[in-house]
Coordinates of C-alpha atoms in Angstrom, one line a residue:
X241 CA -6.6 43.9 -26.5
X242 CA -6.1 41.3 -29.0
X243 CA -3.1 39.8 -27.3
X244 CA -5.1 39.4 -24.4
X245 CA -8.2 38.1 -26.5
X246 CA -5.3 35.4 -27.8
X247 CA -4.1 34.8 -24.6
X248 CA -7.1 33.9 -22.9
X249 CA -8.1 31.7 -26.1
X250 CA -5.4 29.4 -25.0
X251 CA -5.6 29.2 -21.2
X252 CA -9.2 28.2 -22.4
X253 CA -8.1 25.8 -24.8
X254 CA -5.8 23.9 -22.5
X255 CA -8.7 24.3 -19.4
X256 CA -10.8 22.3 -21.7
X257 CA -7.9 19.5 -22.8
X258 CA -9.4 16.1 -21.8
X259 CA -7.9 14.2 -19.6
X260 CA -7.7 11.6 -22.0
X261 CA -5.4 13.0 -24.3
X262 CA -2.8 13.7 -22.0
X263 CA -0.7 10.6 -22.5
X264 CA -1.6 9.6 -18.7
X265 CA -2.1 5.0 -18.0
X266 CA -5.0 3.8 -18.4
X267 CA -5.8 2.9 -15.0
X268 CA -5.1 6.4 -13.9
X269 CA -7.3 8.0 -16.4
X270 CA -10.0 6.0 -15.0
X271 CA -9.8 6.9 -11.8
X272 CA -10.1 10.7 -13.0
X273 CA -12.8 9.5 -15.0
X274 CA -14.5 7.6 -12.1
X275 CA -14.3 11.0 -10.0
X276 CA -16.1 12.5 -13.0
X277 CA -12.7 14.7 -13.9
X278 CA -12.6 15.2 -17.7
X279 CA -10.2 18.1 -18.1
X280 CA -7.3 19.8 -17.2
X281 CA -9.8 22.7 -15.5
X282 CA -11.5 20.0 -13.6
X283 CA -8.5 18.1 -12.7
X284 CA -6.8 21.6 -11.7
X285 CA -9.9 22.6 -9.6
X286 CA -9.8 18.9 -7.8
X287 CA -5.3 19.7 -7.4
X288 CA -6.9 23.0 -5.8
X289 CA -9.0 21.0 -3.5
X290 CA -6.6 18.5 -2.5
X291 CA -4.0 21.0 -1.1
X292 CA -6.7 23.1 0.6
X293 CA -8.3 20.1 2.5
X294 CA -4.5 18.9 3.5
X295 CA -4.7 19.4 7.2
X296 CA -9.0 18.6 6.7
X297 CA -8.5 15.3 7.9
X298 CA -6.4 12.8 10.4
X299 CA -6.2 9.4 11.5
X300 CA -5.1 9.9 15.2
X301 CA -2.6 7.3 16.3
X302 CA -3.3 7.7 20.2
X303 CA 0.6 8.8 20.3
X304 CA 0.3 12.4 21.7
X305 CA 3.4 13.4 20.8
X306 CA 3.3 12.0 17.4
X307 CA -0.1 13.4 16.6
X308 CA 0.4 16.9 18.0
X309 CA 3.4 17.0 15.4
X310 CA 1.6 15.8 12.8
X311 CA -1.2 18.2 13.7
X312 CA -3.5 15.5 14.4
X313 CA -2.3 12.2 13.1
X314 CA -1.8 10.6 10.3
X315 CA -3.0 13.1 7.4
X316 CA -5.7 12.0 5.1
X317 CA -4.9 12.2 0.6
X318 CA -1.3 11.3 1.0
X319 CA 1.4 8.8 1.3
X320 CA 3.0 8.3 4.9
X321 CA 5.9 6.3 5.0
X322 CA 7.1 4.1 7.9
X323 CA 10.9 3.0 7.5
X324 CA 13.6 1.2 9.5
X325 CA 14.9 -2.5 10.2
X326 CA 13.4 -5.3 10.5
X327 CA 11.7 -5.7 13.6
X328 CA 11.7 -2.6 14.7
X329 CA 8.1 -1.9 15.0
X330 CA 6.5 -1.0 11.8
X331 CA 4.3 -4.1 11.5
X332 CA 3.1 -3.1 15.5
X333 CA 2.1 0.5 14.2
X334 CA 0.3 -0.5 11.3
X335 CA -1.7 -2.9 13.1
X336 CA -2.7 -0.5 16.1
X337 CA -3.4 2.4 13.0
X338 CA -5.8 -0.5 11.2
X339 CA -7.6 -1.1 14.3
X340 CA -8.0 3.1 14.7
X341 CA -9.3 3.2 11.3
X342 CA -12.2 0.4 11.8
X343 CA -13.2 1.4 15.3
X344 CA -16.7 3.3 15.8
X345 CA -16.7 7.2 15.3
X346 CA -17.9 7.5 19.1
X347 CA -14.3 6.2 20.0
X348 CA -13.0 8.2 17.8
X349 CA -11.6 5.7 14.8
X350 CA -13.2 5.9 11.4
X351 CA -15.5 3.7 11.1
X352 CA -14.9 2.3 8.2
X353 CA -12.9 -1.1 6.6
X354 CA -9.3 -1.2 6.0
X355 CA -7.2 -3.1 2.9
X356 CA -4.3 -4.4 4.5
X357 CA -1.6 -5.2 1.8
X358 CA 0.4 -8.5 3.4
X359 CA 3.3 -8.9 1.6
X360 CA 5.9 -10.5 4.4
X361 CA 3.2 -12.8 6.1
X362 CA 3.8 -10.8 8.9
X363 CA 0.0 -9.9 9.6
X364 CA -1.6 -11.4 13.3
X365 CA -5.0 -11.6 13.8
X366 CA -4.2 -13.0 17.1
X367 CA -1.7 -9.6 17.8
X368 CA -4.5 -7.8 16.2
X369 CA -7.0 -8.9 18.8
X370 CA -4.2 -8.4 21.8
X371 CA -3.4 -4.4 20.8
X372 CA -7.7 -4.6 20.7
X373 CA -8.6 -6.3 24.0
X374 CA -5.7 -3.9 25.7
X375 CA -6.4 -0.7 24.2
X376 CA -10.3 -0.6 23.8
X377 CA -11.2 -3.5 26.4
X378 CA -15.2 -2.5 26.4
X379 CA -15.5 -3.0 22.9
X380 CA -13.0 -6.3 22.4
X381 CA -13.9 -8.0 25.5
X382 CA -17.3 -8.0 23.9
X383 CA -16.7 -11.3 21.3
X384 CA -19.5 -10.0 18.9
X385 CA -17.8 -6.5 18.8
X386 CA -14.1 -8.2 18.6
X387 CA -15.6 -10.1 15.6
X388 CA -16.8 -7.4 13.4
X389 CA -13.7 -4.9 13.9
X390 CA -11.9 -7.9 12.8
X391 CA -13.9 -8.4 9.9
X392 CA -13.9 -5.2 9.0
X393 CA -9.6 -5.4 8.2
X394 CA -9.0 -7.4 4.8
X395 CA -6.1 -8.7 4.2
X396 CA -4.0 -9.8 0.6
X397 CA -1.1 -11.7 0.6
X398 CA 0.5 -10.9 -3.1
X399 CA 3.2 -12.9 -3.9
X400 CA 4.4 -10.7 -6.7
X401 CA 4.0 -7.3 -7.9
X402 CA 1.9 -8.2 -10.9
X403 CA -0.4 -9.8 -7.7
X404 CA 0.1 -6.8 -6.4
X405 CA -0.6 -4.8 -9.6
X406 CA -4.1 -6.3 -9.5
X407 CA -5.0 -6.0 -5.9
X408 CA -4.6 -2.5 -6.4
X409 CA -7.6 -2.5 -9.1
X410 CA -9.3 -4.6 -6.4
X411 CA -8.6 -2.4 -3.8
X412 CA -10.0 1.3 -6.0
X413 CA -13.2 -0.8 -6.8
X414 CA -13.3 -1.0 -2.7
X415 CA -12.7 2.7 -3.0
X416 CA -15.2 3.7 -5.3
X417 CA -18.0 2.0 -3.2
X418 CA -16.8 4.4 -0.2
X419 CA -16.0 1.4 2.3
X420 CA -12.7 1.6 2.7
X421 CA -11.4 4.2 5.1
X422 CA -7.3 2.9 5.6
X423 CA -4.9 1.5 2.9
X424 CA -1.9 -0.3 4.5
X425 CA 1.1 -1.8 2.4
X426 CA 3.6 -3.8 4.2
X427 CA 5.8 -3.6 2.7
X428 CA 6.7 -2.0 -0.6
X429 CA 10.4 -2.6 -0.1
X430 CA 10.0 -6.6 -0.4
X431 CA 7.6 -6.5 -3.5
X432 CA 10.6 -5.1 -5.8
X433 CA 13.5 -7.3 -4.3
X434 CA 14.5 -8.7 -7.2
X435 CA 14.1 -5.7 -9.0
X436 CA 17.2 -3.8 -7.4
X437 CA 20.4 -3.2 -9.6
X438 CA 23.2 -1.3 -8.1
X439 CA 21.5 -0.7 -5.2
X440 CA 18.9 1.2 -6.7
X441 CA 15.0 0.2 -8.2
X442 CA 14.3 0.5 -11.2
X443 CA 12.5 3.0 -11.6
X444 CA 10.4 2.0 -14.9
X445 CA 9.4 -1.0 -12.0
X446 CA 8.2 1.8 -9.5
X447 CA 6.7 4.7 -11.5
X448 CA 3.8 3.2 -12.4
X449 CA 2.6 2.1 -8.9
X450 CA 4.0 5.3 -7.4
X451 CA 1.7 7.5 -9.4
X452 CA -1.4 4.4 -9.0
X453 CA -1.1 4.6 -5.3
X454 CA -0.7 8.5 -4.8
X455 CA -4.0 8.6 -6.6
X456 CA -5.4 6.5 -5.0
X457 CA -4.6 8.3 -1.8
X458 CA -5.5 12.0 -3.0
X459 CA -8.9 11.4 -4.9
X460 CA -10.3 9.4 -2.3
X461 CA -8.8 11.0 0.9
X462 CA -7.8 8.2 3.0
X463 CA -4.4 7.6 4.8
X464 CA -2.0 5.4 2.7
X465 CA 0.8 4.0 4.7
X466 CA 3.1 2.1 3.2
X467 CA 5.9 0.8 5.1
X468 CA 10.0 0.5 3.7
X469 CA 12.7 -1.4 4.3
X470 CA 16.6 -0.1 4.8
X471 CA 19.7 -1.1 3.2
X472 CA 23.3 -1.2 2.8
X473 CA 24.9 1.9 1.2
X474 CA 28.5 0.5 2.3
X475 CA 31.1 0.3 -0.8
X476 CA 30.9 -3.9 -0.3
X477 CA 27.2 -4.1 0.4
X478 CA 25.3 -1.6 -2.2
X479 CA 23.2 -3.9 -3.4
X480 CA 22.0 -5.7 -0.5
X481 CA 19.3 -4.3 2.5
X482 CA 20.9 -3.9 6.1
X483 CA 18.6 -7.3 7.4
X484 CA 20.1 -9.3 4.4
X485 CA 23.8 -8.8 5.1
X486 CA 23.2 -9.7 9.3
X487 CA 24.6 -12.8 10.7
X488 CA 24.8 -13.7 14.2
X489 CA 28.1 -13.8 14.4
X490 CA 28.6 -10.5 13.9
X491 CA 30.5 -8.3 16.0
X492 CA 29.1 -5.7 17.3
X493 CA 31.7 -3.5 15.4
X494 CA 30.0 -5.2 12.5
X495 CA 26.8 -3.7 13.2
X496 CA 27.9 -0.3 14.0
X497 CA 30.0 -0.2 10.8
X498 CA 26.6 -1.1 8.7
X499 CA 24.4 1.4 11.0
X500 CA 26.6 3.9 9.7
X501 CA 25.7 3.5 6.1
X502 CA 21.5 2.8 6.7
X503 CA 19.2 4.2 3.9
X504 CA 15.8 3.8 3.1
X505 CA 15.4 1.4 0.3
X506 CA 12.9 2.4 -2.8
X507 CA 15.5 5.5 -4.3
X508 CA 14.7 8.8 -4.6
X509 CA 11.3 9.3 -7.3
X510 CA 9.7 7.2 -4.4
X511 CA 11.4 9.3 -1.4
X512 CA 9.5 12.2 -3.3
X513 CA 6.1 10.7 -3.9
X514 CA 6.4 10.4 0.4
X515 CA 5.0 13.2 2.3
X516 CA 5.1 12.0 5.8
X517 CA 8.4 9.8 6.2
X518 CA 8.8 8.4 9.6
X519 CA 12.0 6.5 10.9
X520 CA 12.1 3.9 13.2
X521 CA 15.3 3.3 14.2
X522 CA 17.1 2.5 18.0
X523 CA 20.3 4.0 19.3
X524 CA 22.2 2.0 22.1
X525 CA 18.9 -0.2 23.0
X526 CA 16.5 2.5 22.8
X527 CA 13.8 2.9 19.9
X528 CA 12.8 6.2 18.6
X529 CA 10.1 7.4 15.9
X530 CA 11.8 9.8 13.9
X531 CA 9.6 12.6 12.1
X532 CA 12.6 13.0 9.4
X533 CA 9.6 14.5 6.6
X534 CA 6.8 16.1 7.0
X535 CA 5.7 19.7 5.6
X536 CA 4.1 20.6 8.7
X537 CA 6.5 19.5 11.8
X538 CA 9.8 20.2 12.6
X539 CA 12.6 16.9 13.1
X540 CA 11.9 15.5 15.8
X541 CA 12.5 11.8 17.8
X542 CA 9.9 10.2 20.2
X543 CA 11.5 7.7 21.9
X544 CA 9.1 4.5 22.6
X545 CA 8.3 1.0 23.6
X546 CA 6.3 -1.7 22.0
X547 CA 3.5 -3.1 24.9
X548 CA 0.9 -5.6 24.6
X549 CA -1.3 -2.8 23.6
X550 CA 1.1 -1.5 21.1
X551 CA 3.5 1.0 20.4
X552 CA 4.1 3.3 23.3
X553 CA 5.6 6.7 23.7
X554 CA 8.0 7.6 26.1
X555 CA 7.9 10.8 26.5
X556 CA 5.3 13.4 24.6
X557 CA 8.5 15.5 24.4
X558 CA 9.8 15.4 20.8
X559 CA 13.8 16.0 20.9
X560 CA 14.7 18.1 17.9
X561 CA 17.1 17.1 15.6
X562 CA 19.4 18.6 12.9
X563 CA 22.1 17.8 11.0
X564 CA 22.4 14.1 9.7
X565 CA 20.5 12.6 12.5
X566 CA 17.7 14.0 10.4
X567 CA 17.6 12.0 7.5
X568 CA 20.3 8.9 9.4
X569 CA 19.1 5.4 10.0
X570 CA 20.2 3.6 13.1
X571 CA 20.1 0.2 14.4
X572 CA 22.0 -0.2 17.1
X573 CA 21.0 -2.7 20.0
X574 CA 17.8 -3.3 19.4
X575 CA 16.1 -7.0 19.7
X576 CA 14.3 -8.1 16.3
X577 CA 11.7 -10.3 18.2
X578 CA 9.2 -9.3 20.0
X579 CA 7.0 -11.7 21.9
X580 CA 3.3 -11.4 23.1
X581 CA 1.0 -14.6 23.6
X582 CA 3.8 -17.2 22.6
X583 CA 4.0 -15.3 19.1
X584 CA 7.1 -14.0 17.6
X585 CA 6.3 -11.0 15.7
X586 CA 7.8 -7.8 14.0

């Protein structure tokens, strides 16, 4: 009886911890503290309520296949990655998912404004209003209605990561006020660039905005996607991403040699802090989307084209992997420009 009486003395000692004395940043601590969670009972209750309301809520992507996989879409409170080479299509599918998330409830989008995180330049407002017009013509052919979705995407350009670092705190302010309903960061891979050594991030460089952005994603359930870049894992190359070392002289045996040694960049504490991870990749001119992680689907590869309306599935028909084509990267035959309106884009 008295062990018990001690025992449950403790669990409610540590319930009532405050947040604030747990050695957690700053700017995390205020996010807790903006969400009104004090202590570790309250931030356990919240954990609680995160992992029951995983599957509560999706961002479709009008990709069938994709969505039935993903048991709806793309899943609200967590971090979805998009990785593969340049120009494969990741830009395309994060423009057609901002558009989604800013489109009226009654066409089944969210409603609400997106933060789009422009780190490569590579954003189009003209590509954004193409993938519109072609996709949802009764609401873009309208100009007044083309307009406001347009308005409703913002977009930052940071040209470093302490930029970065502070349109973050811009963007959880946006949060906090309930108007934005998508966060898009493209891409993650190019803000650390010159932090790589060996190969590898440093991870003091990473941990803080991994933990930032996760938060940011589970306390104020919106998609995140964030996009990556690949790289070399080659004995010569280790150092250097895949769409560095290219040339265009190179052989084709060139290329194949590198497609064999393709990894997502970022290292492995961001790999975990990824829920969804999907691979872009192509394999003898065809491009696939590659569910290689996700606690809810199986592996599977949809392949697909890019249209002037976006990205476009081929087949609804995921083909299942195993083995290494799971977690391999390829890049084989694939053009890196893709033209709509005069525009080259990626």
């Amino acid at each position: 009886m008295w062990r018990e009486s001690k025992c449950e003395r403790e669990r409610e000692k540590m319930a009532n911890k405050q947040i604030s004395q747990m050695g957690l940043p700053k700017s995390i601590a205020n996010v807790f503290a903006a969400r009104n969670v004090f202590t570790a009972k309250a931030l356990s209750l919240m954990e609680l309520r995160v992992q029951n309301e995983h599957l509560a809520g999706h961002l479709p992507t009008h990709m069938k296949g994709l969505d039935e996989a993903l048991c709806g879409g793309i899943p609200f409170g967590v971090l979805t990655e998009l990785v593969g080479p340049a120009g494969i299509g990741k830009t395309q599918f994060c423009l057609k998912l901002s558009l989604l998330a800013s489109l009226p409830a009654i066409y089944g989008g969210l409603d609400g404004h997106v933060m789009y995180i422009d780190v490569e330049s590579k954003f189009s407002s003209r590509r954004l209003i193409e993938i519109g017009v072609k996709s949802f013509p009764e609401i873009f052919q309208r100009k007044e209605m083309a307009q406001e979705m347009a308005g409703r995407i913002h977009v930052l350009q940071p040209a470093s990561l302490s930029e970065f670092t502070e349109s973050l705190q811009q963007i959880k302010v946006s949060l906090l006020q309930n108007q934005v309903k998508l966060l898009v960061i493209d891409s993650m891979a190019a803000l650390v660039t010159g932090e790589f050594e060996h190969g590898a991030p440093r991870q003091n460089t990473l941990g803080w905005h991994v933990s930032f952005i996760k938060s940011l994603a589970e306390f104020s359930r919106i998609p995140v996607v964030v996009t990556n870049q690949v790289r070399s894992q080659s004995r010569d190359e280790t150092c250097h991403y895949f769409f560095q070392v290219q040339s265009w002289n190179e052989t084709i045996e060139d290329r194949t040699r590198h497609d064999s040694h393709l990894v997502a960049a970022l290292g492995i504490n961001w790999a975990h802090a990824v829920t969804i991870r999907l691979v872009l990749e192509a394999k003898s001119g065809q491009r696939f989307i590659k569910v290689a992680k996700s606690p809810i689907s199986p592996p599977l590869a949809f392949p697909f084209n890019i249209t002037s309306s976006g990205i476009l599935l081929l087949s609804d028909d995921g083909i299942e992997l195993t083995g290494p084509d799971i977690n391999a990267i390829h890049c084989q035959g694939h053009n890196d420009i893709i033209n709509f309106g005069g525009e080259s884009l990626q």
